[in-house]
Coordinates of C-alpha atoms and ligand atoms in Angstrom, one line a residue:
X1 CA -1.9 17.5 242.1
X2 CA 0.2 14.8 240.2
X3 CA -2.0 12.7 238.1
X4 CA -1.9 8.8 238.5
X5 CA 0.8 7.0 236.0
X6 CA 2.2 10.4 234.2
X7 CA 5.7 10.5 235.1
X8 CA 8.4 9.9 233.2
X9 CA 11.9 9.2 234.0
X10 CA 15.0 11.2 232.9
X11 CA 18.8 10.1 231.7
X12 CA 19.1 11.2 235.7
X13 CA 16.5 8.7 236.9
X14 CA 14.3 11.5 237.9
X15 CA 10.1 11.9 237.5
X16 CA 8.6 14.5 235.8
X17 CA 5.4 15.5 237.6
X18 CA 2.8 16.9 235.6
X19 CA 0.3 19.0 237.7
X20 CA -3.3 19.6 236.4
X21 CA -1.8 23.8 236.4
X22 CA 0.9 22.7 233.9
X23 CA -1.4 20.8 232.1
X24 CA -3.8 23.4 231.5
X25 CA -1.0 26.1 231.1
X26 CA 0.2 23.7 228.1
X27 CA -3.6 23.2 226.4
X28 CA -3.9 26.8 226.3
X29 CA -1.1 27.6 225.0
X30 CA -1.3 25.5 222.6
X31 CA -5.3 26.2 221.7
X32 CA -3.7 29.8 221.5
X33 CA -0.6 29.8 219.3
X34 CA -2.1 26.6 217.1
X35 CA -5.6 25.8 217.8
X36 CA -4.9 22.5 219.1
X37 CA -7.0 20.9 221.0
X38 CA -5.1 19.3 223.9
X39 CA -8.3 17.6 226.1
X40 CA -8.1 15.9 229.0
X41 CA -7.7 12.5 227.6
X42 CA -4.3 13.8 225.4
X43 CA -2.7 14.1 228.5
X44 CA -0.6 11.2 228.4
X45 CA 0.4 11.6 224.9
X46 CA 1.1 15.4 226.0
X47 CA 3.2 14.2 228.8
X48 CA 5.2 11.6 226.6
X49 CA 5.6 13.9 223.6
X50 CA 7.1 16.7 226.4
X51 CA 9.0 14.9 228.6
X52 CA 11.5 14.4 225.6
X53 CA 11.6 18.3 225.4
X54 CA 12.2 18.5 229.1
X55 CA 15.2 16.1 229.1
X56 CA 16.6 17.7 225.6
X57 CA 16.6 21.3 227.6
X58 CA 17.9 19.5 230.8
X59 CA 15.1 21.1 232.8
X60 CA 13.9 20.3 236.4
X61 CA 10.6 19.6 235.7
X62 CA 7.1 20.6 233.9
X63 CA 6.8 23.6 235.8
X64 CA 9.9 25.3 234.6
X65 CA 8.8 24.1 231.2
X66 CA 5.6 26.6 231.1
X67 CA 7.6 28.9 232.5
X68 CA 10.0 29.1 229.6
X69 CA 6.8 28.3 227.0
X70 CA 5.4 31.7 228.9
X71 CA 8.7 33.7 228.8
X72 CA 10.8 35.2 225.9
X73 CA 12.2 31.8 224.9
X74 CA 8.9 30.7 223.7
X75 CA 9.7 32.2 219.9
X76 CA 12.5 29.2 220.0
X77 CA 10.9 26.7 221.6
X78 CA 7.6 27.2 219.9
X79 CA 8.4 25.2 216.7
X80 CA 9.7 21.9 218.8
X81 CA 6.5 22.5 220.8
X82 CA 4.4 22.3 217.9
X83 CA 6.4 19.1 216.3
X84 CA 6.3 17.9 219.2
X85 CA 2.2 17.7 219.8
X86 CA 1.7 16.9 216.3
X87 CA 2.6 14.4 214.0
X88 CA 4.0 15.5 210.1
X89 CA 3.5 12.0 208.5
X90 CA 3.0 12.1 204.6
X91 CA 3.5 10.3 201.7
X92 CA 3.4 10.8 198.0
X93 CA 0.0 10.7 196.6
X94 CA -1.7 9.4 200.0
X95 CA -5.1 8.6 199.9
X96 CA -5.1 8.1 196.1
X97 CA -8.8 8.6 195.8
X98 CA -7.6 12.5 195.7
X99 CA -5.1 11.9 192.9
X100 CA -8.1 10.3 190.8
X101 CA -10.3 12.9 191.1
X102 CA -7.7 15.4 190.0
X103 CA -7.0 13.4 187.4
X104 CA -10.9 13.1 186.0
X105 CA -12.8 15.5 186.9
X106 CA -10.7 18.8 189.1
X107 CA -7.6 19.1 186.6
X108 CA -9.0 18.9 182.9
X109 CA -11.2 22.2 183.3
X110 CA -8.2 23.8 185.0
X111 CA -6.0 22.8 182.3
X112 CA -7.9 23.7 179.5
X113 CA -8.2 27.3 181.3
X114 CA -4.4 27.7 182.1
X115 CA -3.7 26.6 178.4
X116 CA -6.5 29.4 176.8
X117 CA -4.0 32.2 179.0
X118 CA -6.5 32.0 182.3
X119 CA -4.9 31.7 186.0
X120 CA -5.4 28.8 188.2
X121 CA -4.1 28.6 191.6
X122 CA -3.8 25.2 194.2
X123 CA -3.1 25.8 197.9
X124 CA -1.5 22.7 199.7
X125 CA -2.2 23.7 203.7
X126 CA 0.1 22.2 206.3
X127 CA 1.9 20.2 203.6
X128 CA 4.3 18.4 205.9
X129 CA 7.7 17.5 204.3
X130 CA 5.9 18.2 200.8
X131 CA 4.5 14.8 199.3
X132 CA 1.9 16.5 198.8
X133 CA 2.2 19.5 196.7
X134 CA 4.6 18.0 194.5
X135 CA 2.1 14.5 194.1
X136 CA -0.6 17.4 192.7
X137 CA 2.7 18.8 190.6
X138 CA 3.2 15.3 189.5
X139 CA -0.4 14.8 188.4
X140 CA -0.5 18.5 186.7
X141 CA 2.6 17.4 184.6
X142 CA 1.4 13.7 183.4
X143 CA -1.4 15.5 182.1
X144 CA 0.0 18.9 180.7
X145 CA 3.8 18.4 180.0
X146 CA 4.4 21.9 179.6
X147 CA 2.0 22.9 182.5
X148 CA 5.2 25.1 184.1
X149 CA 4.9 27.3 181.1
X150 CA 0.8 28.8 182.1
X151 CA 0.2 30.5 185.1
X152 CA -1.0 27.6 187.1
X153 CA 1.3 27.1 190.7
X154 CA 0.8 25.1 193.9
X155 CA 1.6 27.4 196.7
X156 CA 2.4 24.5 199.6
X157 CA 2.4 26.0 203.1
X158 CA 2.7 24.6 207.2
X159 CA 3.1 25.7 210.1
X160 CA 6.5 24.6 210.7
X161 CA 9.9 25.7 209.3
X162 CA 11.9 22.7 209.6
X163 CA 8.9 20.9 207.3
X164 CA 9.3 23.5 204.9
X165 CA 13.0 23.5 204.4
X166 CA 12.5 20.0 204.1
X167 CA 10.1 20.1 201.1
X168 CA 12.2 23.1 199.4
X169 CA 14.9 20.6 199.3
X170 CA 12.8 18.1 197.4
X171 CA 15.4 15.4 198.0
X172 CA 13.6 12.5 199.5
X173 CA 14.7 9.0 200.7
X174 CA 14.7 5.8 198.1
X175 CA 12.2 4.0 200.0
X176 CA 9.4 6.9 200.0
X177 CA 10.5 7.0 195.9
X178 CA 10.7 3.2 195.5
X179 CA 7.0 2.3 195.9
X180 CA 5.9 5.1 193.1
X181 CA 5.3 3.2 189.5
X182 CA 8.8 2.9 187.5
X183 CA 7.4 6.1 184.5
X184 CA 6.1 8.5 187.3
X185 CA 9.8 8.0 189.2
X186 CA 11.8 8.5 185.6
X187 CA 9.8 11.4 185.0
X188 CA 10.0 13.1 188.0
X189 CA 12.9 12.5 189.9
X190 CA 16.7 12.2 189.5
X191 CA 19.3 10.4 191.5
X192 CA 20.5 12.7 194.3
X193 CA 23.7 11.8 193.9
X194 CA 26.1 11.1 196.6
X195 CA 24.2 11.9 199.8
X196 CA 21.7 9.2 198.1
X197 CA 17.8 9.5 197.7
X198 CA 15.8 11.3 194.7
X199 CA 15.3 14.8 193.7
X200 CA 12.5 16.0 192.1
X201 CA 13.0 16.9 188.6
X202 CA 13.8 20.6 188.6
X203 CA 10.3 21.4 186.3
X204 CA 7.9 19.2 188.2
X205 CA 9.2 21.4 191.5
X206 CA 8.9 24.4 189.7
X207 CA 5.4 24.2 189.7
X208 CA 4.9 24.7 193.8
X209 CA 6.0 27.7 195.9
X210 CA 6.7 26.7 199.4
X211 CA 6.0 29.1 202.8
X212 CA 5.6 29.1 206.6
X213 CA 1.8 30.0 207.4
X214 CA -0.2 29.2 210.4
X215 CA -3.7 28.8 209.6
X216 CA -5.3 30.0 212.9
X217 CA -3.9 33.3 212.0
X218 CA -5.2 36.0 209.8
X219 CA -4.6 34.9 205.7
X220 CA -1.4 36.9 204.6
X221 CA -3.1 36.8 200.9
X222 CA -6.3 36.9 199.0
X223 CA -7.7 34.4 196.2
X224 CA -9.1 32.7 194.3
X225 CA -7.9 29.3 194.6
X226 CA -9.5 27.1 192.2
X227 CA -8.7 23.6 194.7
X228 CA -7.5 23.6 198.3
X229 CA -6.2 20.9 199.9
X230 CA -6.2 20.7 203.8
X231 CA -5.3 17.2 204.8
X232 CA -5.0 15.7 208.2
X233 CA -4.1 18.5 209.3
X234 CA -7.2 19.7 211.6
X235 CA -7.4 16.8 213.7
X236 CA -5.6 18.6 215.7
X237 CA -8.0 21.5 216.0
X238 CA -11.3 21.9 218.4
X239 CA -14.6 22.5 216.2
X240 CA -14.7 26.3 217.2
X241 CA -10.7 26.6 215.3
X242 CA -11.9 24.2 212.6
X243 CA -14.9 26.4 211.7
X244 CA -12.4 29.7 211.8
X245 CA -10.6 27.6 209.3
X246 CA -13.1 26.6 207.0
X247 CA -14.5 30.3 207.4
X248 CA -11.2 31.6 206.0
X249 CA -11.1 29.4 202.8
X250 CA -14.3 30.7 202.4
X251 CA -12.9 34.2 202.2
X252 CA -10.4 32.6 199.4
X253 CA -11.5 29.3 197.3
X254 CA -12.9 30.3 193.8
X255 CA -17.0 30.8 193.2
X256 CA -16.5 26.8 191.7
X257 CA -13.9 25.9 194.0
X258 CA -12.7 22.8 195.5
X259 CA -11.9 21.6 199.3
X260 CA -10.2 18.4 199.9
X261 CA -9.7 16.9 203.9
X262 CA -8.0 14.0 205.0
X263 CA -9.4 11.0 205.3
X264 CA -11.0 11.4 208.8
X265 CA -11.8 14.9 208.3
X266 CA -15.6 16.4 207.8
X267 CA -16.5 20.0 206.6
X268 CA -19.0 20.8 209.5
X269 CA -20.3 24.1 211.2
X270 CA -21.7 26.9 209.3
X271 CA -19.3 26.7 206.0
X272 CA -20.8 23.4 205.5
X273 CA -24.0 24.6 203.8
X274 CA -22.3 26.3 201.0
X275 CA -20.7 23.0 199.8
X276 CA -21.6 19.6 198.2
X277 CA -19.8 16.3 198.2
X278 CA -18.0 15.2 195.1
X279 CA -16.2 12.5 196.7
X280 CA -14.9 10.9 199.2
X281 CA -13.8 14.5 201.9
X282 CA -13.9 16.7 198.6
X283 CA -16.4 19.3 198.1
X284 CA -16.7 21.9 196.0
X285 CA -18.7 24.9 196.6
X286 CA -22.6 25.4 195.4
X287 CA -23.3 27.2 192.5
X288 CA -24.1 30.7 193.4
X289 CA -22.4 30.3 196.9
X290 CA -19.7 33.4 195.8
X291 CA -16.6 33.7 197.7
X292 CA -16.4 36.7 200.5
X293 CA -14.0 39.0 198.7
X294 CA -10.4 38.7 201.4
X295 CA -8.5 41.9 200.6
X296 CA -4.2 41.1 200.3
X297 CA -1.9 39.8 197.9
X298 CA -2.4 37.5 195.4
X299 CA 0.6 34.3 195.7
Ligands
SAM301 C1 -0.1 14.9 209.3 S1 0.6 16.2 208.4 C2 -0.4 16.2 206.9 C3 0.4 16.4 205.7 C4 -0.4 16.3 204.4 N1 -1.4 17.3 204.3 C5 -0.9 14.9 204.2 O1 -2.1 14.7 204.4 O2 -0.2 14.0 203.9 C6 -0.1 17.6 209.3 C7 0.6 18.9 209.1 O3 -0.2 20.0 209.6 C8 0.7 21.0 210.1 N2 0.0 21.9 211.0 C9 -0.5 21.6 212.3 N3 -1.0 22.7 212.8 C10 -1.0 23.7 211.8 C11 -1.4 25.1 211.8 N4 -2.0 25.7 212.8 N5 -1.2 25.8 210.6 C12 -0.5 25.1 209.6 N6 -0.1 23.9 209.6 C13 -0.3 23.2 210.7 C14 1.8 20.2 210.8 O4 3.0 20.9 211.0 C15 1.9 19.0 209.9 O5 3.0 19.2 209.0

């Protein structure tokens, strides 16, 4: 059955039906590969967000579109699916409240241990385009100039490839650097030169380590991480995924560690009780709630 008002028209003039099989073929695939939690009312976003796939792949219609997402060109198509059903907004130090409590109460005890020889570790997860990691880079370096020379690093990870090339570049647009104060742009970034845009400074982006990761899957590494960041990112996920995923930085955040969600994010579901607010979506863990030792390689 073709549902009411989803059709879409291509360069040909032609409708894309979406049939309630093809819908449900899409949600659980994508609930499968990326814990994303396609219900009923997504369906028209799902329908606008695909019909641009259909047209770029010059197929006949949604039916030949699961049938490609459930054949051997799914490994290419995957990462356009994804980007597609998702959104990789970001900015540098978004949701500034963060940023503050780095800055006065997360980063000085981290500091003081990484200067006395210790190891501190920060995990950016699904890190978009980067804004991110290098903001908490940025903040690390206006408080310890010579933070790069301890063994402190930001390991910044996402799902999706093309977001992480983009952030290893570190070259981003003059109106994303324009808005930042005049001293944190001198310090931190350097005209791009001719292809225009800012750089970050070579020392400021030596502090984060950039990787592909999808968080539904299995950890590739073990702890501790003293702070973990996980912003806007599971939205996207239905509670069952988003417990998996708190579950998992269980296995890895630090006996005093730090979580930090986006803005209309909650820690909920069993993980919840081993954490306390300390600000607006941060929490760190409960004294005496010890981490579940993960067994892998440190990052
Ligand atoms: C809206 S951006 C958030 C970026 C940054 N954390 C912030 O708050 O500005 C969400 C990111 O989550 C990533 N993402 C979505 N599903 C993911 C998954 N299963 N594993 C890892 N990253 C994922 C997306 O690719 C996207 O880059």
């Amino acid at each position: 059955m073709t549902a009411p008002g989803l059709a879409a028209t291509s360069p040909a003039g032609r409708d894309y039906p979406l049939t309630d099989a093809d819908f449900a073929a899409i949600a659980r695939l994508a609930r499968d590969a990326f814990g994303l939690a396609l219900a009923d009312g997504k369906r028209t976003l799902v329908y606008s967000r695909l019909a641009r796939r259909l047209r770029a792949l010059g197929l006949e219609d949604f039916s030949a579109y699961v049938a490609l997402l459930n054949g051997p060109d799914w490994v290419q198509e995957r990462t356009a699916f994804l980007s597609a059903l998702t959104t990789n907004t970001t900015h540098f130090f978004r949701e500034a409240h963060h940023f503050d409590l780095l800055r006065t109460r997360l980063l000085p005890p981290l500091i003081d241990r990484a200067r006395t020889g210790g190891r501190v570790r920060i995990w950016s997860a699904g890190c978009s385009t980067g804004q991110e990691p290098y903001s908490i880079a940025m903040t690390l370096r206006e408080l310890c100039p010579e933070i790069g020379r301890h063994d402190l690093r930001i390991l910044a990870t996402d799902i999706d490839p093309r977001v992480i090339a983009t952030a290893r570049a570190a070259n981003f647009p003059v109106d994303e650097v324009m808005p930042l104060p005049a001293e944190l742009r001198d310090r931190h970034f350097r005209p791009a030169g001719a292809g225009g845009g800012y750089r970050i400074d070579p020392d400021t982006a030596a502090l984060v380590t950039f990787g592909v990761l999808n968080l539904i899957e299995p950890l590739p590494f073990g702890g501790p991480f003293d702070i973990i960041f996980c912003r806007n990112v599971v939205i996207y996920f239905d509670a069952e995924t988003r417990d998996q995923v708190w579950a998992a930085f269980g296995t890895v955040l630090a006996a005093e560690g730090a979580l930090i969600l986006g803005h209309s994010e909650r820690l909920t579901g069993p993980a919840a009780a081993g954490f306390q607010s300390i600000g607006v979506t941060a929490y760190a863990r409960h004294p005496g709630s010890e981490p579940s030792p993960k067994q892998g390689t440190m990052p």
